[in-house]
mmCIF file of C-alpha atoms in Angstrom:
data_model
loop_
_atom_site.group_PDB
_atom_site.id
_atom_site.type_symbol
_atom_site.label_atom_id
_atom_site.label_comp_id
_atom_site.label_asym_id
_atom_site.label_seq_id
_atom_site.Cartn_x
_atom_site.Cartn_y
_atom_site.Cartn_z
ATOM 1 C CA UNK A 296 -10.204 10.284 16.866
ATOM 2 C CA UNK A 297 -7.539 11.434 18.878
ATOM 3 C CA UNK A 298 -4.402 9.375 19.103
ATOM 4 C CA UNK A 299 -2.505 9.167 22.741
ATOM 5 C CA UNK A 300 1.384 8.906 22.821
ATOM 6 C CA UNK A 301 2.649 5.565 24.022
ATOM 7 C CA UNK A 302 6.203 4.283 24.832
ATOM 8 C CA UNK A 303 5.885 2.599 21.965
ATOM 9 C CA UNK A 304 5.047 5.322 19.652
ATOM 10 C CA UNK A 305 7.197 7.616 20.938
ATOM 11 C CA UNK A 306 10.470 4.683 20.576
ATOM 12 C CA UNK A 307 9.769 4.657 16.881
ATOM 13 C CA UNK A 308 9.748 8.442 16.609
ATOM 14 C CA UNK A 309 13.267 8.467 18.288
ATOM 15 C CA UNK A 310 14.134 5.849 15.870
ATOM 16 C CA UNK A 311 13.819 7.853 12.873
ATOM 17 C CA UNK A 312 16.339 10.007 11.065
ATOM 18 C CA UNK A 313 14.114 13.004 10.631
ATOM 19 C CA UNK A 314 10.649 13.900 10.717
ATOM 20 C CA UNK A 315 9.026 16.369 8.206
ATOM 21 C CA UNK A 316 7.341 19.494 8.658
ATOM 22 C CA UNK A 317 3.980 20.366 7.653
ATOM 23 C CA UNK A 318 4.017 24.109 6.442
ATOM 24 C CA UNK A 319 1.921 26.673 4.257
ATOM 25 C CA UNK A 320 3.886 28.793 1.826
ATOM 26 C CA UNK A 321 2.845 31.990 0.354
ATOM 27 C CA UNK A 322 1.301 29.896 -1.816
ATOM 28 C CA UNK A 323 -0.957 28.126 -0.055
ATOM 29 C CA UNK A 324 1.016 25.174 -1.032
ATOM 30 C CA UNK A 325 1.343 22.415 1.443
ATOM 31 C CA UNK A 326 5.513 21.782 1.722
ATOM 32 C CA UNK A 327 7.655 19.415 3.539
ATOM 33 C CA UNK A 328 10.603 20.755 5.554
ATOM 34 C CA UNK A 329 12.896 18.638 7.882
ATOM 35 C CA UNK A 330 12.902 18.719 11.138
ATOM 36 C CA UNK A 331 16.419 17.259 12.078
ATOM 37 C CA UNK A 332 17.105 17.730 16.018
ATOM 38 C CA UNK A 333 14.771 15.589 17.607
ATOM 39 C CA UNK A 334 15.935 16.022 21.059
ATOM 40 C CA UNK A 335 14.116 19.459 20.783
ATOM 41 C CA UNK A 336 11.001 17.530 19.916
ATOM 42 C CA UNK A 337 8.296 16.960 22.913
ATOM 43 C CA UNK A 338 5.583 14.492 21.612
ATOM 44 C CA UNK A 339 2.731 16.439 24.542
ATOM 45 C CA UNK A 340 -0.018 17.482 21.759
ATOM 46 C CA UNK A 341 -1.083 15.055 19.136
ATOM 47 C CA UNK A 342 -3.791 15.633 16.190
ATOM 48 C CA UNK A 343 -6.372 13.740 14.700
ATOM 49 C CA UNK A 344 -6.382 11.530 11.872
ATOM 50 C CA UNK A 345 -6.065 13.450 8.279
ATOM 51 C CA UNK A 346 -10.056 14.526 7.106
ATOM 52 C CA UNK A 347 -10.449 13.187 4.216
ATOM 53 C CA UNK A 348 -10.589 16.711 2.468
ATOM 54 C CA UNK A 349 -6.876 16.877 3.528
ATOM 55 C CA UNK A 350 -5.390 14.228 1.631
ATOM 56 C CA UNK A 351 -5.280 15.402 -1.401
ATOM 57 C CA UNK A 352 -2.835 18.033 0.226
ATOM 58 C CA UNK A 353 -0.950 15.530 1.980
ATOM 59 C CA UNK A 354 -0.515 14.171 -1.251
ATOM 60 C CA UNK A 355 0.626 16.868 -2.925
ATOM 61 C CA UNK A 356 2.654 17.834 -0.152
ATOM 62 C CA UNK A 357 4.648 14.330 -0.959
ATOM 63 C CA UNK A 358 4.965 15.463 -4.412
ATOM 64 C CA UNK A 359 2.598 13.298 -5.920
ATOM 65 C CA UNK A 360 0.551 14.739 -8.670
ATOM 66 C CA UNK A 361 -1.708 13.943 -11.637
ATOM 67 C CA UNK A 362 0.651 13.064 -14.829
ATOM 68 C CA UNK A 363 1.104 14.774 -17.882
ATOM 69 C CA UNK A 364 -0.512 13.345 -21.053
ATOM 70 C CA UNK A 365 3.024 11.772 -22.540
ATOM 71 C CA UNK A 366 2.760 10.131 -18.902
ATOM 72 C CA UNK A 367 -0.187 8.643 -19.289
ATOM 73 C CA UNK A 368 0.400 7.361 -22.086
ATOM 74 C CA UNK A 369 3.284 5.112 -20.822
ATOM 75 C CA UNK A 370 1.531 4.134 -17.864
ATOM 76 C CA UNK A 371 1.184 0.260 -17.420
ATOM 77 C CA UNK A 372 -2.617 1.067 -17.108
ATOM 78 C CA UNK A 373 -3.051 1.649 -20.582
ATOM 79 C CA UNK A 374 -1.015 -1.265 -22.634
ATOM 80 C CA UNK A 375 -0.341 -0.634 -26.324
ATOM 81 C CA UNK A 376 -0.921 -4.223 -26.645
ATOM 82 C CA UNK A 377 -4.688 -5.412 -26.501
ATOM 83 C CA UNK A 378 -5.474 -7.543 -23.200
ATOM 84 C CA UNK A 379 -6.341 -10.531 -23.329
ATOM 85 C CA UNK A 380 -6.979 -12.617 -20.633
ATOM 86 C CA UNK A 381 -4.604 -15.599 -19.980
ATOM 87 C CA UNK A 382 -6.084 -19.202 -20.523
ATOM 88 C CA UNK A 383 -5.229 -20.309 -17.482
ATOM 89 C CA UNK A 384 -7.159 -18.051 -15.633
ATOM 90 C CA UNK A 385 -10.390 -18.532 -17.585
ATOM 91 C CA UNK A 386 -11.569 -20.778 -15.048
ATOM 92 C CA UNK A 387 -10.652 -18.756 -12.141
ATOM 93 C CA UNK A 388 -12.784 -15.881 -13.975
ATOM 94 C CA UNK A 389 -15.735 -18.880 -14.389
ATOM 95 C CA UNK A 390 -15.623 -19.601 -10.695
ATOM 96 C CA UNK A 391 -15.111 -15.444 -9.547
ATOM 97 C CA UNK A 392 -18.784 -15.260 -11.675
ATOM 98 C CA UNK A 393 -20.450 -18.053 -9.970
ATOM 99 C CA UNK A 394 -19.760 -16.657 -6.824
ATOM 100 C CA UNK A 395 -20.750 -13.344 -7.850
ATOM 101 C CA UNK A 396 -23.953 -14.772 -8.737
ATOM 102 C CA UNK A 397 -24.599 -15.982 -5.588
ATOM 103 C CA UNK A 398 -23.553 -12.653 -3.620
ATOM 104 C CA UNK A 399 -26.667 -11.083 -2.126
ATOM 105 C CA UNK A 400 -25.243 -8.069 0.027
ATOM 106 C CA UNK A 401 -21.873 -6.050 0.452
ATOM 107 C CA UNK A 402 -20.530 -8.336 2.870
ATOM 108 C CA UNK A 403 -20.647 -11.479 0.587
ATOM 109 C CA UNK A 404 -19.770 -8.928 -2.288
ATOM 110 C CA UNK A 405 -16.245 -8.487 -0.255
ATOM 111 C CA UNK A 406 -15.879 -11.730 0.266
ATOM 112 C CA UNK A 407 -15.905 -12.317 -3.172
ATOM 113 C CA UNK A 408 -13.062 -9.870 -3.147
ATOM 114 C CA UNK A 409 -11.147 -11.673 -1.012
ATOM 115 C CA UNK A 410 -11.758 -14.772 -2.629
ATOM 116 C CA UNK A 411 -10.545 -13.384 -6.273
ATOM 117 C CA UNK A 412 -7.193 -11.495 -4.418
ATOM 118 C CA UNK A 413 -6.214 -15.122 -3.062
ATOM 119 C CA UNK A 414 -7.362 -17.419 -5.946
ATOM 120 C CA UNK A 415 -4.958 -14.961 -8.582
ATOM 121 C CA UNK A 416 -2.352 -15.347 -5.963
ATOM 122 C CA UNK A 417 -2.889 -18.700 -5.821
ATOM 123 C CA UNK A 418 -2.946 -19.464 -9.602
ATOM 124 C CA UNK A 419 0.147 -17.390 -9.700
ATOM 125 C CA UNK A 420 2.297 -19.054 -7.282
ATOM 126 C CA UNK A 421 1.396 -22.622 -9.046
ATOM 127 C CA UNK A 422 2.179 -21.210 -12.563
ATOM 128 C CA UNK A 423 5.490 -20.153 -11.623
ATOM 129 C CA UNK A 424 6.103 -22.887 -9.482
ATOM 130 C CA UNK A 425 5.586 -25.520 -12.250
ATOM 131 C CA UNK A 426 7.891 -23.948 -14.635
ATOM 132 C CA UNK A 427 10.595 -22.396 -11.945
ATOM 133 C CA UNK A 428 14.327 -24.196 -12.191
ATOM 134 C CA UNK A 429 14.648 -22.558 -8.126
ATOM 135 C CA UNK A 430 12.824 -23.821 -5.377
ATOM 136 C CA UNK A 431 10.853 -22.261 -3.967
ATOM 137 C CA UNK A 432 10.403 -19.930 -6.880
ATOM 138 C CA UNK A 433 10.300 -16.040 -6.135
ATOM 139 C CA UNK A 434 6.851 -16.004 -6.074
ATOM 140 C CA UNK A 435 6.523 -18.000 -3.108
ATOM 141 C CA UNK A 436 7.305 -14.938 -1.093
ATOM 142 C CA UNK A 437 4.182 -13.245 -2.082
ATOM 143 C CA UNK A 438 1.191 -12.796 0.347
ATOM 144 C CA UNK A 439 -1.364 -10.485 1.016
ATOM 145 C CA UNK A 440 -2.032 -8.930 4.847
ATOM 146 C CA UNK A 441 -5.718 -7.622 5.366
ATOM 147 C CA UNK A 442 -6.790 -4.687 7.481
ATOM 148 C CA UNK A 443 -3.236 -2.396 7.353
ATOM 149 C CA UNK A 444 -2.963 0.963 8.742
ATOM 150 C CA UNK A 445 -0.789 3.416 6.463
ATOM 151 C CA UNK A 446 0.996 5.762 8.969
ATOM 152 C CA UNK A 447 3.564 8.956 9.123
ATOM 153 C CA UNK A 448 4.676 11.171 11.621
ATOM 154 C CA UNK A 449 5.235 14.950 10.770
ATOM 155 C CA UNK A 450 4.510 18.663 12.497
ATOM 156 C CA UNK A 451 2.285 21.006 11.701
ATOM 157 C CA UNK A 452 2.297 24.286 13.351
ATOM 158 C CA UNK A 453 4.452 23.166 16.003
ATOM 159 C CA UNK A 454 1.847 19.913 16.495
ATOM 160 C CA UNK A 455 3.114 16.706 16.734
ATOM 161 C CA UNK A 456 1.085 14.646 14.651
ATOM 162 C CA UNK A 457 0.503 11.336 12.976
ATOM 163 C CA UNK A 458 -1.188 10.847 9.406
ATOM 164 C CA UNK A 459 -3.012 7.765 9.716
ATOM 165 C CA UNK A 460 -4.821 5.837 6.447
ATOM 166 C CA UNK A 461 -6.393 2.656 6.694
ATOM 167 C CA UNK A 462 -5.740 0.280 3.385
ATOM 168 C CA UNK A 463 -7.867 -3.283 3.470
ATOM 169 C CA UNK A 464 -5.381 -5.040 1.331
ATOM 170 C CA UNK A 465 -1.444 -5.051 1.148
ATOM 171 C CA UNK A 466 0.072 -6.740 -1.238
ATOM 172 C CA UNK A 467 3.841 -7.782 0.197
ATOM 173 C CA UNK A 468 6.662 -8.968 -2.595
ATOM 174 C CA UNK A 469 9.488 -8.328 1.128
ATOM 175 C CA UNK A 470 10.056 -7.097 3.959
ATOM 176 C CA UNK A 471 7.722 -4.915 5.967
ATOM 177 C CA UNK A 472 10.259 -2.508 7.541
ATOM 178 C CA UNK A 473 11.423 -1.817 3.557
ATOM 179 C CA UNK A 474 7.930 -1.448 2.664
ATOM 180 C CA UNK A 475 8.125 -3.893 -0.116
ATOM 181 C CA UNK A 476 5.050 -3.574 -1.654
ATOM 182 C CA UNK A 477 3.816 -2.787 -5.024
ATOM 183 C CA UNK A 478 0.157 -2.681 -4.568
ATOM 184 C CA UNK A 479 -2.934 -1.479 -2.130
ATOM 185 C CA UNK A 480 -6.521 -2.392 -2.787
ATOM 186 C CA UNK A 481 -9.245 -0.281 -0.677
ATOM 187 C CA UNK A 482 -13.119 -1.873 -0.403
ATOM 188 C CA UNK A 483 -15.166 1.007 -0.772
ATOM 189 C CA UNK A 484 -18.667 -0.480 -0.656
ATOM 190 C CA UNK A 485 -21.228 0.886 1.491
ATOM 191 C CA UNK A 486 -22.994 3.818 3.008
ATOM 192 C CA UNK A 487 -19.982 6.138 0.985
ATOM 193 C CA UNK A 488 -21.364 8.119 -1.357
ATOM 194 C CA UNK A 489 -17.998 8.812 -3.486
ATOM 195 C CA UNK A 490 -15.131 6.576 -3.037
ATOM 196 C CA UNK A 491 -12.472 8.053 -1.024
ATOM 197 C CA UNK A 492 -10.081 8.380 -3.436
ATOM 198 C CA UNK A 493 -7.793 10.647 -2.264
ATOM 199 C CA UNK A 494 -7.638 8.794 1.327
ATOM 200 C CA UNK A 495 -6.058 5.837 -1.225
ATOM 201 C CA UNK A 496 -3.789 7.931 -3.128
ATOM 202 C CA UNK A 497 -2.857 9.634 0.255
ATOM 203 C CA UNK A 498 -1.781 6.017 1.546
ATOM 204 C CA UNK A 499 0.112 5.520 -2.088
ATOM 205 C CA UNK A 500 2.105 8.588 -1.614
ATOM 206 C CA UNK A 501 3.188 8.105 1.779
ATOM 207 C CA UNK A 502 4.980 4.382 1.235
ATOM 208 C CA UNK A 503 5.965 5.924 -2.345
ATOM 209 C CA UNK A 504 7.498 9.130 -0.622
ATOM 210 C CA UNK A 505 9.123 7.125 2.133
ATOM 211 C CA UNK A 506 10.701 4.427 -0.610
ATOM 212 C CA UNK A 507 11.862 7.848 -3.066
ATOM 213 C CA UNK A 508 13.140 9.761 -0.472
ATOM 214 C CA UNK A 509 15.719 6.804 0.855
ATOM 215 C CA UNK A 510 16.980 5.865 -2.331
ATOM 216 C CA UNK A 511 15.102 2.261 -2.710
ATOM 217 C CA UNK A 512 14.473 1.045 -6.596
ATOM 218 C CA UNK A 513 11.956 0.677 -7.515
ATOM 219 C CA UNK A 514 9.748 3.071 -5.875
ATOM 220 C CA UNK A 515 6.335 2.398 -7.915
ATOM 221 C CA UNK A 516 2.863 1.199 -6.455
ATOM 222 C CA UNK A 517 -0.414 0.443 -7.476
ATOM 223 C CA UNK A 518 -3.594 0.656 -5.756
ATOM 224 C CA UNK A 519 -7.482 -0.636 -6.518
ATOM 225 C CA UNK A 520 -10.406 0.744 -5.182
ATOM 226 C CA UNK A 521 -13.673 -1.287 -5.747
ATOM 227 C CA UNK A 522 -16.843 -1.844 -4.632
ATOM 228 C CA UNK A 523 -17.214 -5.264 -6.719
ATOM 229 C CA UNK A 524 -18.218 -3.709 -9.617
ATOM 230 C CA UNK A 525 -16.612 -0.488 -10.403
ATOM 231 C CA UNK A 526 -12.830 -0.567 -10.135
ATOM 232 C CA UNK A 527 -10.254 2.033 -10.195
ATOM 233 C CA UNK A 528 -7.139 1.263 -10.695
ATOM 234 C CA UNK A 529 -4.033 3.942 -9.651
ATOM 235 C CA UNK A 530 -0.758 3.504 -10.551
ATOM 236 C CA UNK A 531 2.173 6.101 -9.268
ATOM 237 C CA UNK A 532 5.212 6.333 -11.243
ATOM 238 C CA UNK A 533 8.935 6.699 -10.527
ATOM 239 C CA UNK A 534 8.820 10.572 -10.303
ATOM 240 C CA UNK A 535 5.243 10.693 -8.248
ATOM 241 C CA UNK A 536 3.015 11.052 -11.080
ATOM 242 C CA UNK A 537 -0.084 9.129 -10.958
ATOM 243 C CA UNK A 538 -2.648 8.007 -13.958
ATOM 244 C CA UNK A 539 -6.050 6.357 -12.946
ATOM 245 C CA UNK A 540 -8.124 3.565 -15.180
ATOM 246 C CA UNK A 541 -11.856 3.107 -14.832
ATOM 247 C CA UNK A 542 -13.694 -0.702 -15.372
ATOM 248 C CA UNK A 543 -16.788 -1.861 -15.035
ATOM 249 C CA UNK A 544 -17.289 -5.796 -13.842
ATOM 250 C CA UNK A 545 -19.881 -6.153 -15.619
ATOM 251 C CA UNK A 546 -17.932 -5.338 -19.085
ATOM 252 C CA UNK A 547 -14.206 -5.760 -18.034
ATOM 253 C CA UNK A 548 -14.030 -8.490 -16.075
ATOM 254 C CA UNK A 549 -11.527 -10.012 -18.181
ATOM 255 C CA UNK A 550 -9.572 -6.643 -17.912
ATOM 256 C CA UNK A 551 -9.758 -6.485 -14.311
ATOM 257 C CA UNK A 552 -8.743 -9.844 -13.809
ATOM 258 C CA UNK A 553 -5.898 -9.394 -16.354
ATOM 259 C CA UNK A 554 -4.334 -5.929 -14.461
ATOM 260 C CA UNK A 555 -3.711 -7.710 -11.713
ATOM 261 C CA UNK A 556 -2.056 -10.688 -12.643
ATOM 262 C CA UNK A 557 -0.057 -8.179 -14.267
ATOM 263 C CA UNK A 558 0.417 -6.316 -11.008
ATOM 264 C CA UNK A 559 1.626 -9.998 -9.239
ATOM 265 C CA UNK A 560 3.672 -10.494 -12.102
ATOM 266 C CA UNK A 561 5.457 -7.467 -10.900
ATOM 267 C CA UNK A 562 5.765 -8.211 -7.507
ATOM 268 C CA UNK A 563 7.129 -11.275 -8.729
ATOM 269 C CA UNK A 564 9.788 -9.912 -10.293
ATOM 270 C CA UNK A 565 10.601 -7.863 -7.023
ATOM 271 C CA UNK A 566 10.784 -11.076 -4.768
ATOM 272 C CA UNK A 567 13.819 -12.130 -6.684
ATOM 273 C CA UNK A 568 16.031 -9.444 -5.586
ATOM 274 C CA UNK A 569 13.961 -8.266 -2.514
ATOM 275 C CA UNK A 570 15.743 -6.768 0.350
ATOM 276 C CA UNK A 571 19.008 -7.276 -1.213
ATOM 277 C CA UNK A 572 20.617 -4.567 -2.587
ATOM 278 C CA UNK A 573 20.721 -3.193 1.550
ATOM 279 C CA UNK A 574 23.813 -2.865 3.479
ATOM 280 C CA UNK A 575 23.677 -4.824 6.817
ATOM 281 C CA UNK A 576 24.314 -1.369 8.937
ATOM 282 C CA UNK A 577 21.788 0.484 6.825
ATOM 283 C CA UNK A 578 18.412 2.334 8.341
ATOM 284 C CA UNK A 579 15.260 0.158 7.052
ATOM 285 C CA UNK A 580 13.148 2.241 5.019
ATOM 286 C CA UNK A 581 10.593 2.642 8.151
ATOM 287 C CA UNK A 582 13.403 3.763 10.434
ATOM 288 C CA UNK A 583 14.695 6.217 7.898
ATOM 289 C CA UNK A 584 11.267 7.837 7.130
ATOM 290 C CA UNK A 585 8.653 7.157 9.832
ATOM 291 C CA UNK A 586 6.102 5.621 8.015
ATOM 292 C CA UNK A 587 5.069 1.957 8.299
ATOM 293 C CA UNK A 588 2.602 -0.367 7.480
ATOM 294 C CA UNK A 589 0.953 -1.767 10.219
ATOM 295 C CA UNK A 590 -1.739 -4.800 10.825
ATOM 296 C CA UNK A 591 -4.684 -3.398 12.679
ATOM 297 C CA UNK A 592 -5.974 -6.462 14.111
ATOM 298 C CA UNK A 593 -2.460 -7.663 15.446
ATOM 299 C CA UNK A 594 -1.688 -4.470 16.823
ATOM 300 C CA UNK A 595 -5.054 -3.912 18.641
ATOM 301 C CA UNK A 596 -4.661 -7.101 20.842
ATOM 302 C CA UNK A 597 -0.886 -6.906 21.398
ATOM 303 C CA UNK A 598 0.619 -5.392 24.210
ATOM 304 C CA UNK A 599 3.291 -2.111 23.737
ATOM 305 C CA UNK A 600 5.879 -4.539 23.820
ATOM 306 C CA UNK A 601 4.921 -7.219 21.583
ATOM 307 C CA UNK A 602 3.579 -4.353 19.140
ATOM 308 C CA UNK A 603 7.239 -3.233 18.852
ATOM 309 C CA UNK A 604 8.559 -4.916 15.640
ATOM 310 C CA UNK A 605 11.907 -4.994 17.086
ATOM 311 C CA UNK A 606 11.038 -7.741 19.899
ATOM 312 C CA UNK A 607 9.321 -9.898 17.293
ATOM 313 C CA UNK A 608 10.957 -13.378 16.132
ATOM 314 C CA UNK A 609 11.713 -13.213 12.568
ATOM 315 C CA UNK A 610 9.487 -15.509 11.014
ATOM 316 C CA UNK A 611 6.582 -12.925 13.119
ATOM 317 C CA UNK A 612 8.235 -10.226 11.035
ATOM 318 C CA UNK A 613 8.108 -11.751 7.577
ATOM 319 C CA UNK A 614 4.401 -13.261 7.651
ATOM 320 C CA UNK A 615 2.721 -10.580 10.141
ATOM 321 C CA UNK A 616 -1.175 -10.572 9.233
ATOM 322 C CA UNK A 617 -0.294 -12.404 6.125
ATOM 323 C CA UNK A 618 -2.907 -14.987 3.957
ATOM 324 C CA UNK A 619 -1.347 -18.257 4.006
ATOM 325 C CA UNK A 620 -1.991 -19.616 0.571
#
């Protein structure tokens, strides 16, 4: 589908520091080259949305890669330690089966989805709130938004185009223009007959790539891609190296459940010191690298003006699309 330029588009494009170049090297090799004097720059011709056969190069054109074997044996996805899942959210995994049991096609099947994303976020918040001295405790500022669209701006042969991935779940630890997130979960039930797993790793590497690239700590993400019962798990490291898990509902349950309460445990962590460590006069993460998260629903009935983060009220900015739980 082709994209049209609007005011609004074309305001955040003047926004940013520099946009990147899309290139083929003698190689074949997709690079990225920057593209510095934007007054040169006439948004007239805009391309589709990346094929899904092109984002494994987009990927690899953000330098993420497959790990080595010493890597993947430090990933977080495969613990030393033997997982076990947490009393406390025994229950939780009692009431996740029951409704499973009573799921009779996809649509209930991602409800149940939904249901287990807010119920661990839910069972997290209260544990930490019951033995946090601060109130509210960091994990208060954890919520999930639903329906995102993963986007970044870059040329390619002389076209102005916008690379466009959509992501079901975000999982937010701070602020949106910072991309403070450590995690992405995709729904890939359906008529698809192989998940799309480079469109996910395609939306990793882009808020991973924008994060590196302007110097914010940590710069790691997760991502899930399920279809209720098979889950892959992805998990990107500091230097763009990515390992991937396999489970099975049906035999990991416990596993699954485990990974990511592990995941929010992170993002916990995160809250504390969110948004922090940034100098008052310094460019947001989105300004500085074009990409941004943004909430497809919201966007779609807002006008060019109210879709501009800029003219939103704070509290807008902070809890845009977000799960109250």
């Amino acid at each position: 589908m082709d994209m049209q330029p609007t005011d609004w588009m074309k305001h955040k494009f003047e926004s940013m520091r520099t946009l990147m170049r899309w290139s083929t090297s003698t190689k074949d090799d997709l690079i990225f080259t920057p593209v510095l004097d934007l007054d040169l720059l006439d948004p007239i011709s805009w391309c589709s949305n990346l094929e899904e056969s092109d984002c494994e190069c987009f990927a690899k054109a953000l330098n993420v890669l497959p790990a080595g074997r010493w890597q993947q044996r430090r990933s977080p996805l495969f613990p030393k330690r033997r997982e076990e899942i947490p009393s406390s959210l025994q229950l939780l995994l009692s009431e996740c089966e029951d409704i499973r049991n009573q799921t009779r096609n996809l649509s209930q099947a991602q409800s149940q989805l939904e249901v287990l994303l807010v119920l661990l976020l839910v069972a997290k918040k209260r544990a930490e709130s019951a033995r946090s001295d601060s109130s509210p405790s960091p994990a208060e500022r954890l919520h999930w938004s639903l329906e995102n669209q993963v986007t970044m701006p870059y040329l390619k042969d002389e076209t102005y185009c916008m690379a466009e991935g959509q992501v079901d779940y975000v999982l937010w630890y701070g602020a949106w223009e910072e991309l403070e997130t450590n995690l992405v979960v995709s729904w890939t039930g359906g008529d698809i007959d192989e998940p799309p797993f480079w469109n996910l790793v395609g939306n990793m590497a882009k808020i991973h790539w924008a994060r590196r690239e302007t110097g914010r700590q940590p710069c790691i993400i997760y991502g899930i891609m399920t279809d209720g019962a098979k889950w892959t798990f992805v998990y990107i490291n500091p230097k763009g190296r990515y390992t991937t898990r396999v489970m099975h509902w049906a035999n990991d349950q416990g596993k699954v459940i485990t990974k990511i309460n592990h995941i929010l445990d992170e993002a916990s962590t995160l809250a504390a010191t969110a948004s922090n460590c940034k100098s008052p006069l310094q460019m947001s993460v989105g300004q500085s690298s074009g990409c941004a998260i943004l909430d497809v629903l919201r966007s779609s009935g807002d006008s060019e003006e109210e879709r501009d983060p800029e003219n939103r009220p704070d509290t807008e900015k902070r809890d845009e699309g977000s799960w109250e739980v």
